[in-house]
Amino acid sequence: MHIPLLSPVGRVRAVSRLSRTGTVCAVLGGAVTALVVARWRPLVNLDERIAEALHRRAVTEPGLVHVNRLLTDWLWDPWTFRALIAVAVVTLWWRGARPLAVWVAGTTLLSALVQQGVKAAVGRDRPQWTDPVDSAHYAAYPSGHAMTATVSCGLLLWLLHRSGAGPGPWRAAVGAAAVSVLGVGLTRLYLGVHWPSDVLGGWLLGAALTAFAIRGYDRWCPAGPARRRP
């Protein structure tokens, strides 16, 4: 059974939305990155105020800290999202959608490389506390948890849409993705291992990369077995 394809007008509109979304997120992500590199004082002050307020609360709520650590280290850990992507890639390959499987795997790898490259280039220190409730390694900007969640959830939603998911499953998936992307960013802030702009940068850069990856695939591989229901 074939999935109905978009009309030419609908396809042009969808491509245009993707391009605009990717461009806007890339510009905003670049702006945030530039402000972080420049240590723009208003942004630094805002980061510090929010981080300090959250940390003061966290040290008085060990139970909530434990919940946040479980969420960020297990449910929303980057390797959890990568495992979901790996399952999707293997499934696509097994069903014959090999160009799509390679594209998804390549996008995930590119995301990790961009993330680590920006971290190394910016070299931002993480928040330092005399009474930390959690710890993290490597540079702070951008948040790897936030960027990985954004890219992974975006790709998984794209694959679900391509498979022709019904309204119910689609709404549930969008809700789960939104909670995951927003939730993982909030856990990183609550645990005091990131500045707010780290998380914002991770979301924006991840969204830009995902939008351009989807746009690129639809441009260079517009048809194939992945457009059919299993």
PDB file of C-alpha atoms in Angstrom, residues 50-171:
ATOM      1  CA  ILE A  50      18.970  31.687  36.371  1.00  0.00           C
ATOM      2  CA  ALA A  51      21.647  29.104  37.203  1.00  0.00           C
ATOM      3  CA  GLU A  52      22.092  30.423  40.736  1.00  0.00           C
ATOM      4  CA  ALA A  53      18.354  30.496  41.411  1.00  0.00           C
ATOM      5  CA  LEU A  54      17.937  26.897  40.219  1.00  0.00           C
ATOM      6  CA  HIS A  55      20.956  25.718  42.180  1.00  0.00           C
ATOM      7  CA  ARG A  56      19.704  27.291  45.409  1.00  0.00           C
ATOM      8  CA  ARG A  57      16.511  25.326  44.996  1.00  0.00           C
ATOM      9  CA  ALA A  58      18.213  22.092  43.965  1.00  0.00           C
ATOM     10  CA  VAL A  59      20.408  21.864  47.065  1.00  0.00           C
ATOM     11  CA  THR A  60      17.268  21.935  49.243  1.00  0.00           C
ATOM     12  CA  GLU A  61      15.408  19.215  47.279  1.00  0.00           C
ATOM     13  CA  PRO A  62      17.504  16.025  47.136  1.00  0.00           C
ATOM     14  CA  GLY A  63      14.499  13.956  46.105  1.00  0.00           C
ATOM     15  CA  LEU A  64      13.844  16.108  43.054  1.00  0.00           C
ATOM     16  CA  VAL A  65      17.553  16.081  42.258  1.00  0.00           C
ATOM     17  CA  HIS A  66      17.451  12.273  42.263  1.00  0.00           C
ATOM     18  CA  VAL A  67      14.502  12.261  39.861  1.00  0.00           C
ATOM     19  CA  ASN A  68      16.283  14.676  37.517  1.00  0.00           C
ATOM     20  CA  ARG A  69      19.427  12.573  37.589  1.00  0.00           C
ATOM     21  CA  LEU A  70      17.461   9.446  36.678  1.00  0.00           C
ATOM     22  CA  LEU A  71      15.806  11.258  33.795  1.00  0.00           C
ATOM     23  CA  THR A  72      18.976  12.830  32.409  1.00  0.00           C
ATOM     24  CA  ASP A  73      21.235   9.797  32.933  1.00  0.00           C
ATOM     25  CA  TRP A  74      18.834   7.092  31.745  1.00  0.00           C
ATOM     26  CA  LEU A  75      15.592   8.075  30.037  1.00  0.00           C
ATOM     27  CA  TRP A  76      16.966  11.119  28.190  1.00  0.00           C
ATOM     28  CA  ASP A  77      20.643  10.231  28.051  1.00  0.00           C
ATOM     29  CA  PRO A  78      22.233  10.835  24.619  1.00  0.00           C
ATOM     30  CA  TRP A  79      23.032   7.127  24.325  1.00  0.00           C
ATOM     31  CA  THR A  80      19.349   6.291  24.858  1.00  0.00           C
ATOM     32  CA  PHE A  81      18.437   8.471  21.886  1.00  0.00           C
ATOM     33  CA  ARG A  82      21.282   7.010  19.832  1.00  0.00           C
ATOM     34  CA  ALA A  83      20.024   3.522  20.632  1.00  0.00           C
ATOM     35  CA  LEU A  84      16.562   4.478  19.334  1.00  0.00           C
ATOM     36  CA  ILE A  85      18.136   5.853  16.165  1.00  0.00           C
ATOM     37  CA  ALA A  86      20.169   2.645  15.783  1.00  0.00           C
ATOM     38  CA  VAL A  87      16.985   0.562  16.017  1.00  0.00           C
ATOM     39  CA  ALA A  88      15.353   2.779  13.385  1.00  0.00           C
ATOM     40  CA  VAL A  89      18.382   2.519  11.095  1.00  0.00           C
ATOM     41  CA  VAL A  90      18.535  -1.277  11.369  1.00  0.00           C
ATOM     42  CA  THR A  91      14.784  -1.512  10.720  1.00  0.00           C
ATOM     43  CA  LEU A  92      15.018   0.711   7.654  1.00  0.00           C
ATOM     44  CA  TRP A  93      17.952  -1.278   6.302  1.00  0.00           C
ATOM     45  CA  TRP A  94      16.149  -4.575   6.858  1.00  0.00           C
ATOM     46  CA  ARG A  95      13.056  -3.276   5.051  1.00  0.00           C
ATOM     47  CA  GLY A  96      15.087  -2.146   2.062  1.00  0.00           C
ATOM     48  CA  ALA A  97      15.114   1.614   2.683  1.00  0.00           C
ATOM     49  CA  ARG A  98      18.891   1.673   2.683  1.00  0.00           C
ATOM     50  CA  PRO A  99      19.503   5.206   1.375  1.00  0.00           C
ATOM     51  CA  LEU A 100      17.229   6.513   4.109  1.00  0.00           C
ATOM     52  CA  ALA A 101      18.950   4.350   6.734  1.00  0.00           C
ATOM     53  CA  VAL A 102      22.354   5.690   5.701  1.00  0.00           C
ATOM     54  CA  TRP A 103      21.054   9.263   5.698  1.00  0.00           C
ATOM     55  CA  VAL A 104      19.646   8.971   9.227  1.00  0.00           C
ATOM     56  CA  ALA A 105      22.837   7.346  10.516  1.00  0.00           C
ATOM     57  CA  GLY A 106      24.972   9.963   8.792  1.00  0.00           C
ATOM     58  CA  THR A 107      22.905  12.819  10.202  1.00  0.00           C
ATOM     59  CA  THR A 108      23.270  11.407  13.708  1.00  0.00           C
ATOM     60  CA  LEU A 109      27.026  11.078  13.282  1.00  0.00           C
ATOM     61  CA  LEU A 110      27.274  14.591  11.835  1.00  0.00           C
ATOM     62  CA  SER A 111      25.336  15.936  14.821  1.00  0.00           C
ATOM     63  CA  ALA A 112      27.828  14.383  17.230  1.00  0.00           C
ATOM     64  CA  LEU A 113      30.775  15.772  15.263  1.00  0.00           C
ATOM     65  CA  VAL A 114      29.290  19.278  15.091  1.00  0.00           C
ATOM     66  CA  GLN A 115      28.475  19.181  18.774  1.00  0.00           C
ATOM     67  CA  GLN A 116      31.987  18.167  19.797  1.00  0.00           C
ATOM     68  CA  GLY A 117      33.557  20.558  17.318  1.00  0.00           C
ATOM     69  CA  VAL A 118      31.617  23.539  18.661  1.00  0.00           C
ATOM     70  CA  LYS A 119      32.377  22.498  22.235  1.00  0.00           C
ATOM     71  CA  ALA A 120      36.099  22.402  21.462  1.00  0.00           C
ATOM     72  CA  ALA A 121      36.027  25.683  19.535  1.00  0.00           C
ATOM     73  CA  VAL A 122      34.036  27.637  22.143  1.00  0.00           C
ATOM     74  CA  GLY A 123      35.632  26.006  25.195  1.00  0.00           C
ATOM     75  CA  ARG A 124      33.096  27.376  27.655  1.00  0.00           C
ATOM     76  CA  ASP A 125      33.442  26.410  31.319  1.00  0.00           C
ATOM     77  CA  ARG A 126      30.532  24.784  33.079  1.00  0.00           C
ATOM     78  CA  PRO A 127      28.963  26.332  36.188  1.00  0.00           C
ATOM     79  CA  GLN A 128      31.099  25.810  39.278  1.00  0.00           C
ATOM     80  CA  TRP A 129      29.480  25.295  42.696  1.00  0.00           C
ATOM     81  CA  THR A 130      30.876  24.812  46.192  1.00  0.00           C
ATOM     82  CA  ASP A 131      28.046  22.326  46.841  1.00  0.00           C
ATOM     83  CA  PRO A 132      27.308  20.666  43.475  1.00  0.00           C
ATOM     84  CA  VAL A 133      24.403  18.249  43.130  1.00  0.00           C
ATOM     85  CA  ASP A 134      25.768  16.656  39.943  1.00  0.00           C
ATOM     86  CA  SER A 135      28.815  16.758  37.685  1.00  0.00           C
ATOM     87  CA  ALA A 136      29.537  16.651  33.963  1.00  0.00           C
ATOM     88  CA  HIS A 137      32.591  16.551  31.717  1.00  0.00           C
ATOM     89  CA  TYR A 138      33.788  18.356  28.596  1.00  0.00           C
ATOM     90  CA  ALA A 139      32.980  21.931  27.635  1.00  0.00           C
ATOM     91  CA  ALA A 140      29.582  23.436  28.349  1.00  0.00           C
ATOM     92  CA  TYR A 141      28.448  24.934  25.036  1.00  0.00           C
ATOM     93  CA  PRO A 142      26.317  23.618  23.429  1.00  0.00           C
ATOM     94  CA  SER A 143      24.457  21.161  25.645  1.00  0.00           C
ATOM     95  CA  GLY A 144      25.064  17.713  24.166  1.00  0.00           C
ATOM     96  CA  HIS A 145      21.945  16.335  25.838  1.00  0.00           C
ATOM     97  CA  ALA A 146      19.752  19.079  24.363  1.00  0.00           C
ATOM     98  CA  MET A 147      21.244  18.878  20.866  1.00  0.00           C
ATOM     99  CA  THR A 148      21.159  15.072  20.706  1.00  0.00           C
ATOM    100  CA  ALA A 149      17.543  14.957  21.907  1.00  0.00           C
ATOM    101  CA  THR A 150      16.501  17.568  19.340  1.00  0.00           C
ATOM    102  CA  VAL A 151      18.164  15.823  16.408  1.00  0.00           C
ATOM    103  CA  SER A 152      17.067  12.326  17.429  1.00  0.00           C
ATOM    104  CA  CYS A 153      13.446  13.267  18.114  1.00  0.00           C
ATOM    105  CA  GLY A 154      13.291  15.293  14.910  1.00  0.00           C
ATOM    106  CA  LEU A 155      14.569  12.388  12.825  1.00  0.00           C
ATOM    107  CA  LEU A 156      12.284   9.870  14.515  1.00  0.00           C
ATOM    108  CA  LEU A 157       9.231  12.096  13.964  1.00  0.00           C
ATOM    109  CA  TRP A 158      10.230  12.496  10.325  1.00  0.00           C
ATOM    110  CA  LEU A 159      10.456   8.735   9.890  1.00  0.00           C
ATOM    111  CA  LEU A 160       7.106   8.256  11.604  1.00  0.00           C
ATOM    112  CA  HIS A 161       5.525  10.822   9.306  1.00  0.00           C
ATOM    113  CA  ARG A 162       6.979   9.119   6.247  1.00  0.00           C
ATOM    114  CA  SER A 163       5.531   5.798   7.390  1.00  0.00           C
ATOM    115  CA  GLY A 164       2.011   7.232   7.254  1.00  0.00           C
ATOM    116  CA  ALA A 165       1.237   7.183  10.975  1.00  0.00           C
ATOM    117  CA  GLY A 166      -2.366   7.906  11.933  1.00  0.00           C
ATOM    118  CA  PRO A 167      -3.452  11.006  13.872  1.00  0.00           C
ATOM    119  CA  GLY A 168      -3.438   9.241  17.252  1.00  0.00           C
ATOM    120  CA  PRO A 169       0.076   7.805  17.124  1.00  0.00           C
ATOM    121  CA  TRP A 170       1.349  10.993  15.519  1.00  0.00           C
ATOM    122  CA  ARG A 171      -0.006  13.236  18.281  1.00  0.00           C
TER     123      ARG A 171
END
